[in-house]
Coordinates of C-alpha atoms and ligand atoms in Angstrom, one line a residue:
M14 CA -109.7 113.8 -164.4
E15 CA -111.9 117.0 -164.5
L16 CA -110.5 120.2 -163.2
Y17 CA -113.4 123.3 -162.3
F18 CA -111.4 126.3 -162.6
S19 CA -112.0 129.9 -163.1
P20 CA -109.5 132.0 -165.3
L21 CA -106.3 133.4 -163.1
S22 CA -107.8 132.3 -159.6
C23 CA -106.0 129.6 -157.7
S24 CA -107.1 127.0 -159.7
M25 CA -104.6 128.3 -162.6
A26 CA -101.8 126.3 -160.1
S27 CA -103.2 122.9 -160.9
R28 CA -103.2 123.3 -164.7
I29 CA -99.6 124.6 -164.3
A30 CA -99.0 121.2 -162.4
L31 CA -100.6 119.2 -165.0
Y32 CA -98.8 121.1 -167.8
D33 CA -95.3 120.8 -166.2
A34 CA -96.1 117.0 -166.0
G35 CA -96.8 116.7 -169.6
A36 CA -100.4 115.9 -168.5
T37 CA -104.0 117.5 -168.9
A38 CA -107.4 117.5 -167.9
A39 CA -111.0 117.9 -168.8
F40 CA -110.8 121.8 -167.8
I41 CA -114.8 123.0 -166.9
E42 CA -114.8 126.7 -166.6
V43 CA -116.7 128.1 -163.8
D44 CA -117.9 131.8 -164.0
A45 CA -116.7 133.4 -161.0
A46 CA -119.9 135.6 -160.6
T47 CA -122.4 133.0 -161.9
K48 CA -121.2 130.1 -160.6
R49 CA -122.3 128.5 -163.8
T50 CA -120.2 126.1 -165.9
A51 CA -120.4 126.8 -169.6
A52 CA -122.7 124.1 -170.0
G53 CA -125.1 126.1 -168.0
D54 CA -124.7 123.7 -165.2
D55 CA -125.0 124.8 -161.5
F56 CA -121.5 124.6 -159.9
R57 CA -122.9 125.0 -156.3
A58 CA -124.3 121.6 -157.0
I59 CA -121.0 120.2 -157.0
N60 CA -119.3 122.4 -154.7
P61 CA -121.5 124.0 -152.2
L62 CA -119.3 126.8 -151.6
G63 CA -118.7 127.5 -155.2
L64 CA -114.9 127.5 -155.2
V65 CA -112.2 126.3 -157.3
P66 CA -110.4 124.6 -158.0
T67 CA -112.6 121.4 -157.7
L68 CA -111.3 117.9 -158.7
R69 CA -113.0 115.0 -160.0
T70 CA -110.9 112.0 -160.5
D71 CA -110.8 109.6 -163.0
A72 CA -112.6 107.3 -160.1
G73 CA -115.4 109.9 -159.9
E74 CA -114.4 111.5 -156.6
L75 CA -114.4 114.6 -155.9
L76 CA -111.6 116.8 -154.3
T77 CA -111.6 120.5 -152.8
E78 CA -108.9 122.9 -151.7
N79 CA -106.1 123.9 -153.3
A80 CA -103.5 122.2 -151.1
A81 CA -105.0 118.9 -151.2
I82 CA -105.6 118.9 -155.0
L83 CA -101.7 120.1 -155.8
Q84 CA -100.5 117.2 -153.5
Y85 CA -103.1 114.7 -155.0
L86 CA -101.6 115.8 -158.6
A87 CA -98.1 115.7 -157.6
R88 CA -98.9 111.8 -156.5
H89 CA -101.1 110.7 -159.3
L90 CA -97.9 111.8 -161.8
P91 CA -94.9 110.6 -159.8
A92 CA -92.7 110.6 -162.7
A93 CA -92.9 114.6 -162.7
Q94 CA -91.2 114.9 -159.1
L95 CA -93.7 117.8 -158.6
A96 CA -93.4 116.8 -154.7
P97 CA -91.4 115.5 -152.4
V98 CA -92.5 112.0 -151.3
D99 CA -91.3 111.8 -147.8
G100 CA -89.6 113.1 -144.8
F101 CA -88.7 116.8 -144.2
A102 CA -88.9 117.5 -147.5
L103 CA -92.7 116.7 -147.8
A104 CA -93.1 119.0 -144.5
Q105 CA -91.8 121.6 -146.1
L106 CA -93.5 121.4 -149.2
Q107 CA -96.9 121.6 -147.1
Q108 CA -95.5 124.2 -144.8
W109 CA -95.4 126.3 -148.4
L110 CA -98.6 125.3 -149.5
C111 CA -100.0 126.2 -145.9
F112 CA -98.4 129.5 -146.3
I113 CA -99.2 130.2 -149.6
G114 CA -103.2 129.4 -148.9
T115 CA -103.4 131.1 -145.6
E116 CA -100.9 133.9 -145.0
L117 CA -101.0 135.2 -148.8
H118 CA -104.5 133.7 -150.4
Q119 CA -106.6 134.5 -147.5
A120 CA -105.3 136.7 -145.7
V121 CA -104.0 139.4 -148.3
F122 CA -105.3 138.8 -151.4
K123 CA -108.9 137.7 -150.9
A124 CA -109.4 141.4 -149.3
L125 CA -107.0 143.0 -151.6
L126 CA -108.9 141.8 -154.5
S127 CA -112.4 141.9 -153.3
K128 CA -115.1 144.1 -154.7
T129 CA -117.0 144.2 -151.6
A130 CA -114.3 144.3 -148.7
P131 CA -114.5 147.9 -146.8
A132 CA -111.3 149.9 -147.7
E133 CA -110.4 149.1 -144.0
V134 CA -109.8 145.6 -144.2
K135 CA -108.3 146.3 -147.7
A136 CA -105.7 148.5 -145.9
Y137 CA -105.5 146.0 -142.7
A138 CA -104.6 143.1 -145.5
L139 CA -102.3 145.3 -147.1
A140 CA -100.2 146.3 -144.2
H141 CA -100.0 142.8 -143.0
S142 CA -98.7 141.5 -146.8
R143 CA -95.3 143.4 -146.0
A144 CA -93.9 140.8 -143.6
R145 CA -95.4 137.6 -145.5
L146 CA -93.7 138.9 -148.7
E147 CA -90.2 139.8 -146.9
V148 CA -90.4 136.1 -145.5
L149 CA -90.9 135.1 -149.3
E150 CA -88.0 137.6 -150.3
R151 CA -85.5 136.3 -148.0
H152 CA -86.3 132.9 -148.8
L153 CA -85.9 133.3 -152.8
A154 CA -83.1 135.6 -152.6
D155 CA -80.5 132.8 -153.4
R156 CA -82.8 130.1 -154.7
E157 CA -84.4 129.2 -157.8
F158 CA -87.6 127.6 -156.5
L159 CA -89.5 127.5 -152.8
L160 CA -87.7 123.7 -152.6
D161 CA -84.7 122.4 -154.0
R162 CA -86.5 122.1 -157.4
F163 CA -89.7 123.4 -159.3
S164 CA -92.8 121.8 -157.0
V165 CA -96.5 122.3 -157.0
A166 CA -96.1 125.1 -154.0
D167 CA -94.3 127.1 -156.7
A168 CA -97.1 126.5 -159.1
Y169 CA -99.4 128.2 -156.4
L170 CA -97.1 131.0 -155.6
V171 CA -96.2 132.4 -158.8
T172 CA -100.3 132.1 -159.5
V173 CA -100.7 134.1 -156.4
L174 CA -98.0 136.6 -157.0
T175 CA -99.7 137.1 -160.5
W176 CA -102.4 138.7 -158.8
T177 CA -100.3 141.7 -157.5
A178 CA -100.8 143.5 -160.5
A179 CA -104.4 143.9 -159.7
T180 CA -103.1 145.3 -156.2
P181 CA -101.5 148.2 -154.7
I182 CA -98.3 145.7 -153.9
D183 CA -95.5 146.4 -156.2
L184 CA -93.3 143.7 -157.0
G185 CA -90.6 146.5 -157.5
D186 CA -90.3 146.5 -153.6
W187 CA -89.1 142.7 -153.7
P188 CA -86.6 142.3 -156.3
A189 CA -85.8 138.4 -155.4
L190 CA -89.7 138.0 -155.5
R191 CA -90.0 139.9 -159.2
A192 CA -87.0 137.8 -160.5
Y193 CA -89.0 134.5 -159.5
V194 CA -92.1 135.5 -161.0
T195 CA -90.2 136.7 -164.1
R196 CA -88.6 133.2 -164.2
L197 CA -91.7 131.2 -163.5
R198 CA -93.4 132.7 -166.1
A199 CA -90.5 131.9 -168.7
R200 CA -91.1 128.3 -167.6
P201 CA -93.1 126.8 -170.4
S202 CA -96.0 125.4 -168.3
V203 CA -96.8 128.6 -166.3
A204 CA -96.3 130.5 -170.0
R205 CA -99.0 127.9 -171.5
A206 CA -101.3 128.2 -168.2
L207 CA -101.3 132.4 -168.7
A208 CA -101.6 132.0 -172.4
E209 CA -104.6 130.1 -172.3
E210 CA -106.3 131.6 -168.9
V211 CA -105.6 135.5 -170.1
P212 CA -108.2 135.7 -173.0
L213 CA -110.9 133.3 -170.9
Y214 CA -110.1 135.9 -168.0
R215 CA -110.8 138.7 -170.3
R216 CA -113.8 137.4 -171.8
E217 CA -115.3 136.6 -168.5
Q218 CA -114.6 140.0 -167.4
A219 CA -116.4 141.4 -170.4
G220 CA -119.5 139.1 -169.9
A221 CA -119.5 140.5 -166.1
A222 CA -119.4 144.2 -167.4
R223 CA -122.4 143.6 -169.8
R224 CA -124.4 141.8 -167.1
Ligands
GSH313 N1 -110.0 127.5 -149.2 C1 -110.0 127.1 -150.6 C2 -110.0 128.6 -151.3 C3 -110.5 128.6 -152.9 C4 -110.8 129.9 -153.3 O1 -110.7 131.0 -152.9 N2 -111.2 130.0 -154.6 C5 -111.4 131.0 -155.1 C6 -110.4 131.6 -156.7 S1 -108.9 131.8 -156.2 C7 -112.7 130.9 -155.4 O2 -113.6 130.0 -155.9 N3 -113.7 132.1 -155.5 C8 -114.6 132.2 -155.6 C9 -115.9 132.5 -154.6 O3 -115.2 133.1 -153.4 O4 -117.0 132.7 -154.7 C10 -109.1 126.5 -151.1 O5 -107.7 126.1 -150.7 O6 -108.6 125.8 -152.7

């Protein structure tokens, strides 16, 4: 299995899921700015939108979209129980994956982290963040994870909440969320993914500053 990733981006959720299952993959780094892999290949020839994560399965099939990849990994590694297999619990997992992907990642963080979004767009995204973070704050006030146990939705959520450090969002306003992030970061799979991706991110940023 090959996972195309960029450091600290949403693709980190797949790395966390793999590590949590005691698995790994061939991780192929994509420079977020140049869309080139470390080997110099043009990533847009693999994914025309240039978006990570992109997964190549052992059978050579390409899969895009974080929610689909995370569910594929959970099904591929069933012993790790990273997702419910059926019933309402599976629907709840999908609810959270959709919520994180659309209401947080795309609606809030895409604008807040953008280098080109106008100030009005960032202000709009920031204003909309509060109601969405409040949903999470209430849900996590008395729970360890989004579902009854750690799942790929937690891998995605802790990845996205890590980005708050680069935005005006102050997790101090959301004590349950802050405690959740602290708890999740102590999980070995999350700690390992961060320990590996933070230096890669810094190197990527230094490269971008030199160009
Ligand atoms: N709809 C895609 C969005 C993925 C996405 O936004 N990936 C970001 C990293 S978090 C990316 O590759 N951005 C590069 C770009 O926009 O050029 C998914 O859910 O997988």
